[in-house]
Coordinates of C-alpha atoms in Angstrom, one line a residue:
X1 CA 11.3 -5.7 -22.8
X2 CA 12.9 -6.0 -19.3
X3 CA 14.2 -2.6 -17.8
X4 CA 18.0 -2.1 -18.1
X5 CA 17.8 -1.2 -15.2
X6 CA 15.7 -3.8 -13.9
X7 CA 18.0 -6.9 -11.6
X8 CA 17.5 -9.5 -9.4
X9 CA 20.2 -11.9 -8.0
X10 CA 21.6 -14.4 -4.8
X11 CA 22.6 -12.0 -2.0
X12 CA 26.3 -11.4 -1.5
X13 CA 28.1 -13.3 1.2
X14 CA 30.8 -10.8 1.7
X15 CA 29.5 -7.2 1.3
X16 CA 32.6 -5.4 1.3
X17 CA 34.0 -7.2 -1.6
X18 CA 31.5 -7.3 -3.6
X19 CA 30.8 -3.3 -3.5
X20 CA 34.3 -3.1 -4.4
X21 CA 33.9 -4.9 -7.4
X22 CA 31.3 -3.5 -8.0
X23 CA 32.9 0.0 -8.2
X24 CA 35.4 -1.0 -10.2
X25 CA 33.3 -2.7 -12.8
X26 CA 30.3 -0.3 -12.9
X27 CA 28.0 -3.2 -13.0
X28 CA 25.5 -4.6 -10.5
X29 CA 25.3 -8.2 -9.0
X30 CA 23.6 -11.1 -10.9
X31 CA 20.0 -10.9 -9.7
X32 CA 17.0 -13.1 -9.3
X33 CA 13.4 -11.8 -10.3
X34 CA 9.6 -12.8 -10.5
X35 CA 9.3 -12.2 -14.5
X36 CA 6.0 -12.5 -16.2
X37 CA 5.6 -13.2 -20.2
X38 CA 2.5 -12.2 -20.7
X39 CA -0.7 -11.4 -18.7
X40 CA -3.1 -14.3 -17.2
X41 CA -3.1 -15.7 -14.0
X42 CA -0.6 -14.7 -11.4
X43 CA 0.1 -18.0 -10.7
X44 CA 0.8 -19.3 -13.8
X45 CA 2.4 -16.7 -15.9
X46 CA 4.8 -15.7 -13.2
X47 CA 8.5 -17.0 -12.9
X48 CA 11.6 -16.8 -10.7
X49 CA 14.4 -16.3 -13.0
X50 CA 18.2 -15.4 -13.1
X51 CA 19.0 -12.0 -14.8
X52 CA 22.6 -10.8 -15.9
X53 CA 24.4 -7.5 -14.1
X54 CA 23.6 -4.7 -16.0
X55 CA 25.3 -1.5 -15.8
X56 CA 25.4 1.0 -13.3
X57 CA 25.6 4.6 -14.7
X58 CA 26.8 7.5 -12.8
X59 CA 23.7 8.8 -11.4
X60 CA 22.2 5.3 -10.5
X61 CA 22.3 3.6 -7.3
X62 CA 22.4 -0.5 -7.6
X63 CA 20.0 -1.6 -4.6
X64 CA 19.9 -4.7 -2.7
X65 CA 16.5 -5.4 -1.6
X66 CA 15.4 -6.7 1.4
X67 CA 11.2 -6.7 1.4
X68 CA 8.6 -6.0 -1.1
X69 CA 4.5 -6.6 -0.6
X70 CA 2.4 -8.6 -2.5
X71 CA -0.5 -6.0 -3.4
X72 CA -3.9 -6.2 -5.3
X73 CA -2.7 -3.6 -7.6
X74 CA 0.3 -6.3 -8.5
X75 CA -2.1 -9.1 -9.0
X76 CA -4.1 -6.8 -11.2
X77 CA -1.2 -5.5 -13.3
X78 CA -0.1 -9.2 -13.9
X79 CA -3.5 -9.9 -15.0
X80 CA -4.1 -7.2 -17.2
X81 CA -6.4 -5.6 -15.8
X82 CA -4.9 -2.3 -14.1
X83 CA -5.6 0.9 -16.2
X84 CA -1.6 1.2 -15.8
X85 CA 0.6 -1.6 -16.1
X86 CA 4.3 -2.0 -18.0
X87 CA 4.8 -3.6 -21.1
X88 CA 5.4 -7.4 -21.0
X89 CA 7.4 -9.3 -20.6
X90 CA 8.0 -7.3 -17.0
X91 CA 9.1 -7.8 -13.5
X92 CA 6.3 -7.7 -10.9
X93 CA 6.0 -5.5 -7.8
X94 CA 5.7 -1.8 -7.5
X95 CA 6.6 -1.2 -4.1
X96 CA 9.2 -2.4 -1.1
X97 CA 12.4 -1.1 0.9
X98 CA 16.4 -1.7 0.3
X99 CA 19.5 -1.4 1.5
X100 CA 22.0 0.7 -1.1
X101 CA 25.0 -2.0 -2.7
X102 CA 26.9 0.9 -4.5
X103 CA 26.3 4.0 -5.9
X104 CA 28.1 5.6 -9.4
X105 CA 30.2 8.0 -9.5
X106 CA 28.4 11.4 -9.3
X107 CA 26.0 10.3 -6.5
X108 CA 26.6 11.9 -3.2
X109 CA 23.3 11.9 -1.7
X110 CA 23.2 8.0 -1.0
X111 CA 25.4 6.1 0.2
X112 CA 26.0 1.8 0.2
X113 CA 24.6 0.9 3.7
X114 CA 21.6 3.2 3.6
X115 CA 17.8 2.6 3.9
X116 CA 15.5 3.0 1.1
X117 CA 12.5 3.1 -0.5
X118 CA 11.5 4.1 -4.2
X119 CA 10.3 8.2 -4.1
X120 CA 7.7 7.1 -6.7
X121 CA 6.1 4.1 -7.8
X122 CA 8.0 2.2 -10.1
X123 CA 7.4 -1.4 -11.4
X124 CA 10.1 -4.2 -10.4
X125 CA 10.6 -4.3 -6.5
X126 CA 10.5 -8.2 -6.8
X127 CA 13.8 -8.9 -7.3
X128 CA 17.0 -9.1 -5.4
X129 CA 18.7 -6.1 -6.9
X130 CA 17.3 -2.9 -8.9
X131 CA 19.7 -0.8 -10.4
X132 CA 17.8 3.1 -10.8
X133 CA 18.7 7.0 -11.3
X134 CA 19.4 8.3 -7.5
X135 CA 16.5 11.1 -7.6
X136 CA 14.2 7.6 -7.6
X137 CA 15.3 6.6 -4.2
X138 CA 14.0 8.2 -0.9
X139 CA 16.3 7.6 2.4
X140 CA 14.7 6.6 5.3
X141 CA 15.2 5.7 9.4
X142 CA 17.7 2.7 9.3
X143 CA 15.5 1.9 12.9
X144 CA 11.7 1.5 10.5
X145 CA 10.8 -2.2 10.8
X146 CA 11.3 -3.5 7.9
X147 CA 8.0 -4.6 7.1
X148 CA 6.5 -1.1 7.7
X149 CA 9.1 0.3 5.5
X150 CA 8.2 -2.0 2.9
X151 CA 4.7 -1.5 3.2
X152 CA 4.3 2.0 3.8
X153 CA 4.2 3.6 0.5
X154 CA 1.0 2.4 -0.9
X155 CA -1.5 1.5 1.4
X156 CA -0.7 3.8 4.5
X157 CA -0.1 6.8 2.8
X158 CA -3.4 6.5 0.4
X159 CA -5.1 6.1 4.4
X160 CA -3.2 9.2 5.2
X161 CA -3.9 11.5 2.1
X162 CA -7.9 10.7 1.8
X163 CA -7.8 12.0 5.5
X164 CA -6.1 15.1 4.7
X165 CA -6.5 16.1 0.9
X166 CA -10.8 16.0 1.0
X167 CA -12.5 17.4 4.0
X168 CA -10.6 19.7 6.6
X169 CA -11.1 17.3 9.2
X170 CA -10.2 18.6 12.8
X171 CA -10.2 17.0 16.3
X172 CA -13.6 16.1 17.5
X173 CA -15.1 15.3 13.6
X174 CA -16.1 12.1 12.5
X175 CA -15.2 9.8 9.1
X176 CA -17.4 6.6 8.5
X177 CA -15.6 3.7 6.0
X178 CA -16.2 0.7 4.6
X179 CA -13.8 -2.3 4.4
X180 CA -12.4 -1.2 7.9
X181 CA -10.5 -4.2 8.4
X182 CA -8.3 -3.7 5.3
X183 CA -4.7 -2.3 5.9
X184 CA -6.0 0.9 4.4
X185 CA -8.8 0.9 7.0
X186 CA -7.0 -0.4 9.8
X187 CA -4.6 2.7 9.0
X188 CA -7.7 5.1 8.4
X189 CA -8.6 4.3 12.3
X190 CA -5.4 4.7 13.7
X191 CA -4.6 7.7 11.7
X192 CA -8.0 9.2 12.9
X193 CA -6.9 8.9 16.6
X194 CA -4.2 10.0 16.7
X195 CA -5.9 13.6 15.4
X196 CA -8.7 13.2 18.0
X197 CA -10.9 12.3 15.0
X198 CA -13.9 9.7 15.6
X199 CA -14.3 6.5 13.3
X200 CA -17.2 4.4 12.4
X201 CA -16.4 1.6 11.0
X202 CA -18.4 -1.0 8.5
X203 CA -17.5 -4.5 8.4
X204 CA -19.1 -7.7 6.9
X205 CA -21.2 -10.0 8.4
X206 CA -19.4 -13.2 9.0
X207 CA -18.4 -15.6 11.4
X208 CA -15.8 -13.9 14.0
X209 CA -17.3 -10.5 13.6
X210 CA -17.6 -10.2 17.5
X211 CA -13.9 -10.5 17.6
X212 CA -12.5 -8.5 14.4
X213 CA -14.8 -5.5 16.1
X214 CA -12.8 -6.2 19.2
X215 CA -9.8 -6.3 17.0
X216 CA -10.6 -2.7 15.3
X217 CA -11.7 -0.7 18.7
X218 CA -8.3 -1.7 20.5
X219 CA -6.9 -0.1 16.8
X220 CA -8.9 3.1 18.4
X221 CA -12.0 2.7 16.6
X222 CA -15.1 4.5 18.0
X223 CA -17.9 2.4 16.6
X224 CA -17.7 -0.6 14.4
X225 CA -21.0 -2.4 13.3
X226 CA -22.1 -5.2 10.6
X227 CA -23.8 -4.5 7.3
X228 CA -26.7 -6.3 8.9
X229 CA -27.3 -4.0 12.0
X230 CA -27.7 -0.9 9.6
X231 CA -30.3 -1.9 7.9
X232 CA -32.8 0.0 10.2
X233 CA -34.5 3.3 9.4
X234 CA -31.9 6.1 10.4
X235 CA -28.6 5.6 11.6
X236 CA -28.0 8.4 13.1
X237 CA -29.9 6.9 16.4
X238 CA -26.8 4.8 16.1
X239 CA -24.1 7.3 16.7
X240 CA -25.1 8.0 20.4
X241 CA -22.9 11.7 21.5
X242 CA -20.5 11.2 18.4
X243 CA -20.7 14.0 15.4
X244 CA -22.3 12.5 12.2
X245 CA -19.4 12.2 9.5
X246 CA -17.9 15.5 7.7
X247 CA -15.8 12.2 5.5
X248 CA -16.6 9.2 3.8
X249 CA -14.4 6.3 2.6
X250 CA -15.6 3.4 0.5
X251 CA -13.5 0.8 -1.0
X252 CA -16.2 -1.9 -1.9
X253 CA -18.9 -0.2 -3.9
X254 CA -23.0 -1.8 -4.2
X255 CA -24.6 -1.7 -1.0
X256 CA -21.6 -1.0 1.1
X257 CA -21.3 2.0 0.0
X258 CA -25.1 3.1 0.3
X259 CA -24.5 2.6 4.1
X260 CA -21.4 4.9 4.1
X261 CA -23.8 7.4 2.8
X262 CA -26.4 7.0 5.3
X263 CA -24.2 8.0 7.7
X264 CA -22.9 11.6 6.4
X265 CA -23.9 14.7 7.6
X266 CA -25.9 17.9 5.3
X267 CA -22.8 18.4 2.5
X268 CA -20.7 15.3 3.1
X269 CA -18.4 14.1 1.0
X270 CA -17.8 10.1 0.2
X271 CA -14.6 9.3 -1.3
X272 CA -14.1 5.7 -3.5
X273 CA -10.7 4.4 -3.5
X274 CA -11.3 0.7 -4.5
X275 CA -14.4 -1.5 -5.9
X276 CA -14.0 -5.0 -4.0
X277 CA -17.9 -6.1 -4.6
X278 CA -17.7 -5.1 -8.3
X279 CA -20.9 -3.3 -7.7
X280 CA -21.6 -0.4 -9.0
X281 CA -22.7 2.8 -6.6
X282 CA -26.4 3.5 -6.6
X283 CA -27.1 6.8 -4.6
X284 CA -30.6 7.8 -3.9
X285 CA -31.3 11.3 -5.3
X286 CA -32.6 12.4 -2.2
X287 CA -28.8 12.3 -0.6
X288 CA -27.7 14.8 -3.4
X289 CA -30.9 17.7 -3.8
X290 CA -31.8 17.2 0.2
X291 CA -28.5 16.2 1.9
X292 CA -25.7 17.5 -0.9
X293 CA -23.8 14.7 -0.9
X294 CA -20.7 15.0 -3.1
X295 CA -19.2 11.8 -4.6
X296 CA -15.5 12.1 -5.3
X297 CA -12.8 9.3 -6.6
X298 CA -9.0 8.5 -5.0
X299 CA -6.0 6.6 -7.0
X300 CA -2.8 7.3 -5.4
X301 CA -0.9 7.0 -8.3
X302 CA -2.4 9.7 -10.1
X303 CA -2.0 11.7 -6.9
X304 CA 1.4 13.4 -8.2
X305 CA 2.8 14.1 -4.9
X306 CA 5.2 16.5 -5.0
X307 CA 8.7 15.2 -3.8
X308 CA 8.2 17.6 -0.2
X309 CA 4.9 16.1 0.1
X310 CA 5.7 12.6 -0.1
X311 CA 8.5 12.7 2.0
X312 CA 6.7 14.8 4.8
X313 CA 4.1 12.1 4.8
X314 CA 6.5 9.1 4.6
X315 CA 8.0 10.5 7.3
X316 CA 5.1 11.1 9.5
X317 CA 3.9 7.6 8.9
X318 CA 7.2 5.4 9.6
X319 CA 7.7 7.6 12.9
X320 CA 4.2 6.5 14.2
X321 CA 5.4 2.7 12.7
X322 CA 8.6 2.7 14.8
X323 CA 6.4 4.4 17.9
X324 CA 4.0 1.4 17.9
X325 CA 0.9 3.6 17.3
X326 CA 0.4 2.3 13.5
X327 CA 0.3 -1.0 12.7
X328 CA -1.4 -3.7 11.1
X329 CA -1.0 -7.6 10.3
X330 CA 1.5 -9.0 8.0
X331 CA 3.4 -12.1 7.0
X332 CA 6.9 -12.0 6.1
X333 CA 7.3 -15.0 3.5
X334 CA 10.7 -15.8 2.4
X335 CA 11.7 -15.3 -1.6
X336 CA 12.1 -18.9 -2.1
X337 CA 8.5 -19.2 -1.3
X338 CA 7.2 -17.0 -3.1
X339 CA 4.4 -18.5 -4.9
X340 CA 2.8 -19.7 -1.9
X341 CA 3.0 -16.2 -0.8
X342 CA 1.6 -15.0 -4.4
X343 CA -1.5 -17.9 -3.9
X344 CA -2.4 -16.8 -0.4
X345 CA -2.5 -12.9 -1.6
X346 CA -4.6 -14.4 -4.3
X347 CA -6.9 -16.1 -1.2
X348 CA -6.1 -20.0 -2.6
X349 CA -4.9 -20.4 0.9
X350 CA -6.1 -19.6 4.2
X351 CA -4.0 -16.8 5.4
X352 CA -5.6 -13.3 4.8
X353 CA -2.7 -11.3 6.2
X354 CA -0.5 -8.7 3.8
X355 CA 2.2 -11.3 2.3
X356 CA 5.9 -9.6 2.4
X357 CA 8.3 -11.3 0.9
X358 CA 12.0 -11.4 2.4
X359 CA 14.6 -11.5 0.4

């Protein structure tokens, strides 16, 4: 069944009125959502529905979104295929930022006007309004660009935490990654410079690759090469005056991630946060008796951050959003479009940037 607690609906013309009416009636606004019966195909089992108010209890705030991402993860969970996903029939989306309607009557911390974003992940950010307990919601600078704030609590902070939570990285080491021109890479490289940490950075070989390495060094990368110019002897003859990598990061798996471990230094450690080939990792024996290469997994939402933690590193991440020094390519789709958004995150059409849709 659908959450309580769960709403979409048209956004309000008049704002004042409406949280008035709001309060008096201790329920939230009609709302619009993506629902899905069943899982299949994104693009056929998901529908944009009207859902009745539901009521607002004392602790809950009733939020009016304004952004919410398509991710993998959400085309995965629609799919059935996610090793965590809510029962059907559901509404889609686990992450996003919004602006708080109303509140009940025993919540002081928030207040209608401000900025948020969900302190955990919970499913049903695609809709126009969620109704949910305060201690869910995390405040955040009304100045974030919206898309950043929409974006940041999935694919930036996994970047940020596989940086910090592995390998006691300090200024002057190195990491080495797959998939660098993923939002979690593109945030990996940033991230990295900022701490006076090198990056090497594997990409596929396709047409444009001249210009997406281009596109990756002005992001502050030190070294960015094709899967074809690695397969030489030793690597290391590659790195010219740069330290050979404490960290590895692999988010495609099969041969990709051989090359990541090529690369590490005597008791490395490779971290796998994502499987895009579908291929599983073959390591050579020798990296493990001769080089002690440890193999480790990553899955932010088993991560339990503590509430301190996560709001530290929100924190830290939106202030180098709103400073310019993290960023990374996005479209902001409007709601009512939101299955050509859905198609293009599913790569039916040609855009290959993050879809964000706008409510």
């Amino acid at each position: 069944m659908l959450s309580q607690h769960s709403h979409y609906g048209p956004f309000c013309h008049d704002k004042q009125t409406s949280a008035v009416n709001f309060q008096a009636t201790a329920v939230s606004p009609p709302s619009t959502a993506v629902v899905y019966d069943q899982h299949g195909p994104p693009d056929t089992v998901t529908r944009v529905t009207e859902i009745p108010p539901v009521e607002i209890n004392e602790n809950d705030v009733c939020v009016r979104m304004l952004a919410a991402p398509i991710n993998p993860a959400d085309i995965n969970r629609i799919e059935g295929v996610y090793p965590v996903r809510p029962p059907v029939p559901s509404i889609g989306g686990w992450e996003g930022v919004g602006e708080i309607h109303s509140v009940g009557s025993a919540v002081v911390s928030l207040s209608p006007g401000d900025c948020v974003i969900h302190s955990a992940h919970l499913p049903g950010t695609w809709q126009t309004y969620v109704v949910e307990d305060q201690s869910l919601w995390y405040k955040i600078d009304k100045n974030t660009p919206i898309e950043y704030a929409a974006t940041v609590s999935v694919n930036p902070l996994s970047a940020l935490r596989m940086l910090e939570d592995f390998v006691a990285l300090k200024s002057g080491d190195t990491i080495v990654q797959n998939g660098a021109t993923s939002i979690v890479g593109q945030c990996v490289i940033q991230l990295a410079r900022v701490r006076g940490i090198h990056s090497i950075n594997i990409i596929r070989d396709k047409p444009g690759s001249d210009e997406v390495k281009e596109k990756l060094i002005k992001l502050g990368a030190d070294k960015v090469f094709t899967e074809s110019e690695l397969e030489v002897k030793s690597v290391k003859s590659l790195l010219g005056d740069i330290p050979e990598p404490l960290l590895g990061l692999n988010c495609i798996g099969g041969n990709a991630a051989t090359m990541v471990v090529k690369f590490l230094k005597q008791g490395g450690t490779m971290v796998t946060y994502g499987g895009m080939s579908k291929k599983p990792i073959t390591i050579s024996t020798t990296y493990f008796i001769f080089k002690d290469i440890s193999l480790k997994g990553y899955w932010l939402q088993e991560k339990n951050l503590n509430k301190a933690e996560y709001r530290c590193s929100i924190d830290y991440l939106l202030a180098l959003a709103r400073a310019g020094r993290l960023k990374y390519e996005m479209e902001m789709v409007p709601f009512k479009d939101f299955h050509t958004a859905l198609e293009r995150a599913m790569g039916k059409q040609g855009s290959r940037k993050k879809q964000v849709i706008k409510f």
